[in-house]
Tab-separated table of C-alpha atoms in Angstrom:
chain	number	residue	atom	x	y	z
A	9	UNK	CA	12.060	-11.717	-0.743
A	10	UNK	CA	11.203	-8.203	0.805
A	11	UNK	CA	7.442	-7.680	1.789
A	12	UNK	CA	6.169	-4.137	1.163
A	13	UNK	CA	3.653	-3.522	4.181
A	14	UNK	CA	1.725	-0.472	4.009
A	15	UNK	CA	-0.659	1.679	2.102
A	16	UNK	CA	-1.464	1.469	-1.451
A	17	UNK	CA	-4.053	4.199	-2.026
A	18	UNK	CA	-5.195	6.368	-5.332
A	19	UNK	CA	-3.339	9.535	-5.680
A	20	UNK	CA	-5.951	12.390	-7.082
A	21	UNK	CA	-3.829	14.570	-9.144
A	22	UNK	CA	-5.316	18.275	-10.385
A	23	UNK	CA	-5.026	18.229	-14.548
A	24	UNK	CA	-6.538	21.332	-16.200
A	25	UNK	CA	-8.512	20.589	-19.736
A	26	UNK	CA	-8.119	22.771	-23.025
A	27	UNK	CA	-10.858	25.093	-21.797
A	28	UNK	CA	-9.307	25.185	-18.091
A	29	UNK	CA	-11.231	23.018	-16.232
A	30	UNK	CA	-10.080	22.040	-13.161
A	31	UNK	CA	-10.053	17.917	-12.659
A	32	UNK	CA	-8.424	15.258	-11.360
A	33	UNK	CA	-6.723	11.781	-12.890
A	34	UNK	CA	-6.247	8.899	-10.414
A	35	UNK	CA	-2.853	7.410	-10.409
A	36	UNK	CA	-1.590	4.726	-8.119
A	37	UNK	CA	0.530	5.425	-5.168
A	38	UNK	CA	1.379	5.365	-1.707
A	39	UNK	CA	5.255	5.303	-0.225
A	40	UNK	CA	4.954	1.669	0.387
A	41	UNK	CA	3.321	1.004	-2.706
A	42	UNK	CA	6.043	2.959	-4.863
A	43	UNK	CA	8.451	1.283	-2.965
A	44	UNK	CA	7.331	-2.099	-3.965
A	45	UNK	CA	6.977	-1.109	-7.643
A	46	UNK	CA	10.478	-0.014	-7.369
A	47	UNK	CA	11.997	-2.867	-6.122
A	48	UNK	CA	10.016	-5.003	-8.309
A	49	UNK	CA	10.861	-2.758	-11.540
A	50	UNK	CA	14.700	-3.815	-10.391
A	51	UNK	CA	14.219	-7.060	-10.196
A	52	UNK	CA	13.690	-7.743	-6.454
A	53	UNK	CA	11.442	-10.279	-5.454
A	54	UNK	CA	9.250	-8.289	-3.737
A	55	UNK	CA	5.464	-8.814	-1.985
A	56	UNK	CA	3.210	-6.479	-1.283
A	57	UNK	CA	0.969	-7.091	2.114
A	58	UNK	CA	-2.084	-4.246	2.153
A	59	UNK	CA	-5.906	-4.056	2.710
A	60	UNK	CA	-7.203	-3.409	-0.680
A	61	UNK	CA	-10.595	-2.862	-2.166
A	62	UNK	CA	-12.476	-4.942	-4.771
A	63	UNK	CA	-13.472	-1.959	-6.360
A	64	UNK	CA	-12.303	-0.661	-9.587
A	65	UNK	CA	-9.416	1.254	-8.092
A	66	UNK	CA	-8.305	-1.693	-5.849
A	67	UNK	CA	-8.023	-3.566	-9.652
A	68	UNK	CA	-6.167	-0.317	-10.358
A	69	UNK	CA	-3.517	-1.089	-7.734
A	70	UNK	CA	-3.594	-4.693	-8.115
A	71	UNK	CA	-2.413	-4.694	-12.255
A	72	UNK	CA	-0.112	-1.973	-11.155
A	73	UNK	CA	1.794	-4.245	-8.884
A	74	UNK	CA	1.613	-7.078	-11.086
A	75	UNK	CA	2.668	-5.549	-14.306
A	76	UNK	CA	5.965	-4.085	-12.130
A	77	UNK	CA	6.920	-8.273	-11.194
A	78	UNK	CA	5.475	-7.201	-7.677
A	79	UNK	CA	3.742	-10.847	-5.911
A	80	UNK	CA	0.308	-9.786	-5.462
A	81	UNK	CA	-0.434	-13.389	-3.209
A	82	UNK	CA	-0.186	-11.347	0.321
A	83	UNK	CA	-3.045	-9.078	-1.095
A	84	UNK	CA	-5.873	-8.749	1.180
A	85	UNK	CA	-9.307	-8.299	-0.674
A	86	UNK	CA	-11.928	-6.341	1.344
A	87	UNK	CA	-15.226	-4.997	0.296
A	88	UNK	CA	-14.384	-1.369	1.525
A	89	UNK	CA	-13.533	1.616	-0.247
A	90	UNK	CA	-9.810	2.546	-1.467
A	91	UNK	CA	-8.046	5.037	0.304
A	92	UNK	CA	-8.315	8.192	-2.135
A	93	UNK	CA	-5.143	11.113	-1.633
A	94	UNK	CA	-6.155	14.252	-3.424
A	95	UNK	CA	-3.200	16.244	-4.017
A	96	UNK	CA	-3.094	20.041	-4.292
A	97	UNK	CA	-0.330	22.039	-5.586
A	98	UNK	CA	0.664	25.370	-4.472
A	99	UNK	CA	4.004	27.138	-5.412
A	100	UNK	CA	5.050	23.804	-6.413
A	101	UNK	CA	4.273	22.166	-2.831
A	102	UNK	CA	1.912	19.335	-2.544
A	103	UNK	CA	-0.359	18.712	0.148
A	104	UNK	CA	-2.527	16.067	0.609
A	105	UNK	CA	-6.368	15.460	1.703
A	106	UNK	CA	-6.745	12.183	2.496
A	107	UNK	CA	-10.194	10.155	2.319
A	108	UNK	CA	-9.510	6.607	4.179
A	109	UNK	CA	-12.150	6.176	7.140
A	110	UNK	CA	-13.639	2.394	7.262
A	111	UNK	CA	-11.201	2.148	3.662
A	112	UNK	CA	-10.121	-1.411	2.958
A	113	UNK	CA	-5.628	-0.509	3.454
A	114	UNK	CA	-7.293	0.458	7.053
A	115	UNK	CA	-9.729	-2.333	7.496
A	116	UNK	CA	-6.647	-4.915	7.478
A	117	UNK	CA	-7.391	-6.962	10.681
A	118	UNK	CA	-5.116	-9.265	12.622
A	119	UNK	CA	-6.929	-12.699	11.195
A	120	UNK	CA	-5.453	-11.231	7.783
A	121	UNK	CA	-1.999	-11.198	8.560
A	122	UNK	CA	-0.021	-14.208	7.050
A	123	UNK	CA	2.409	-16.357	9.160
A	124	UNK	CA	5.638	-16.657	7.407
A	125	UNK	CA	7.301	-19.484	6.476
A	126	UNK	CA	9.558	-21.212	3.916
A	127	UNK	CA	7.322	-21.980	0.802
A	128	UNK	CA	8.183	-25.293	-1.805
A	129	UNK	CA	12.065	-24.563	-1.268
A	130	UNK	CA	11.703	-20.877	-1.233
A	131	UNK	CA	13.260	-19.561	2.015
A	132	UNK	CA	11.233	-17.272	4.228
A	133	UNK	CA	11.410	-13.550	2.883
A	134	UNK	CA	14.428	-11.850	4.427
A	135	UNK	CA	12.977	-8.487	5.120
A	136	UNK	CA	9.842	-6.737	6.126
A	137	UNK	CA	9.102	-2.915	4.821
A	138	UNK	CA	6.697	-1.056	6.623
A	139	UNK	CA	4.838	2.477	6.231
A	140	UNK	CA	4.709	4.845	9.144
A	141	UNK	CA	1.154	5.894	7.974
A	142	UNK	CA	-0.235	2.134	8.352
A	143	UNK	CA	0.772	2.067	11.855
A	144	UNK	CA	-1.507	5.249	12.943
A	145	UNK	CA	-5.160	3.642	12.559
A	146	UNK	CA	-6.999	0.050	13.798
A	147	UNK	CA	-7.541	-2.339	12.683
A	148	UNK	CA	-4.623	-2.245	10.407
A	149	UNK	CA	-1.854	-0.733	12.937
A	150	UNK	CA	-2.456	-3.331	15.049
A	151	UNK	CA	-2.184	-5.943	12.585
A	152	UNK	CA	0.872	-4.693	11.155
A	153	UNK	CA	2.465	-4.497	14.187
A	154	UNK	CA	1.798	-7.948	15.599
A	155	UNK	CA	2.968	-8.928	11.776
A	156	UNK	CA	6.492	-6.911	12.492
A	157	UNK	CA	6.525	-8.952	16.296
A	158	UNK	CA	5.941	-12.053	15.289
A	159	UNK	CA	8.594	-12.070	12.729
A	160	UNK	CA	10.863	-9.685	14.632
A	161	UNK	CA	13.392	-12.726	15.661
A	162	UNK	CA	14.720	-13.478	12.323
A	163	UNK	CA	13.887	-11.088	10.026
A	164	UNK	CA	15.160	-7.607	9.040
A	165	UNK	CA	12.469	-5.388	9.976
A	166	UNK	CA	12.660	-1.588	8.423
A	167	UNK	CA	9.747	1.460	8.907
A	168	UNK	CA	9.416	4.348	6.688
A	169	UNK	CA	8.544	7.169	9.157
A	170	UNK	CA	6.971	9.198	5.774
């Protein structure tokens, strides 16, 4: 198994209406995230470890990763806000404005993180998978980190830089 450790966050993305309106529609997303989808959408088994809100966009993220065969079990459930990405477009470029203080991906704390093990015959997963943007902010970056040391001996460890 490959753990996905990162941010999962709600993309904002502009739509315009019949009569022009400017709006946005929330999808899921985040480079660890889509990653994990991805591998699970293949037929990896594949976990995804991430801070994520109990409200209705956290459920969002949560039946995303489940309907794509993604194990939902290393979920952390945190009464804080999801991390919300509103994406502007210009010339075809996107940039991003990013709305995560005190958010639930960034309130992951080290008394969340999991020790790994073999599980009812099922070896311990071969590879870790984490986001560069998780390891910027505390709580989380700390817990992520002492996640990647403590498993750093016999397990492939890989970071995204994104």
């Amino acid at each position: 198994m490959i753990i996905c450790c990162g941010e999962a966050l709600i993309d904002m993305v502009p739509v315009v209406s019949v009569d022009e309106q400017a709006s946005f529609a929330p999808l899921v997303g985040g480079a660890i995230f889509n990653t994990a989808i991805g591998l699970g959408r293949l037929g990896a088994k594949v976990g995804m470890m991430s801070g994520v809100s109990t409200d209705l966009f956290g459920t969002q993220l949560q039946e995303a990763l489940e309907a794509s065969k993604v194990d939902t079990s290393y979920l952390v459930k945190l009464n804080a806000p999801t991390t919300l990405a509103f994406v502007t477009l210009n010339n075809g470029q996107a940039s991003y404005t990013f709305y995560d203080e005190n958010s639930a991906g960034r309130s992951l704390s080290l008394k969340d993180v999991p020790k790994l093990c073999a599980v009812d015959g099922e070896p311990k997963p071969s590879a870790l998978y984490f986001g560069g943007i998780s390891l910027i902010n505390d709580p989380a970056a700390s817990a992520y980190c002492a996640f990647a040391e403590d498993n750093a001996k016999d397990t492939v460890i890989v970071l995204d830089p994104n």
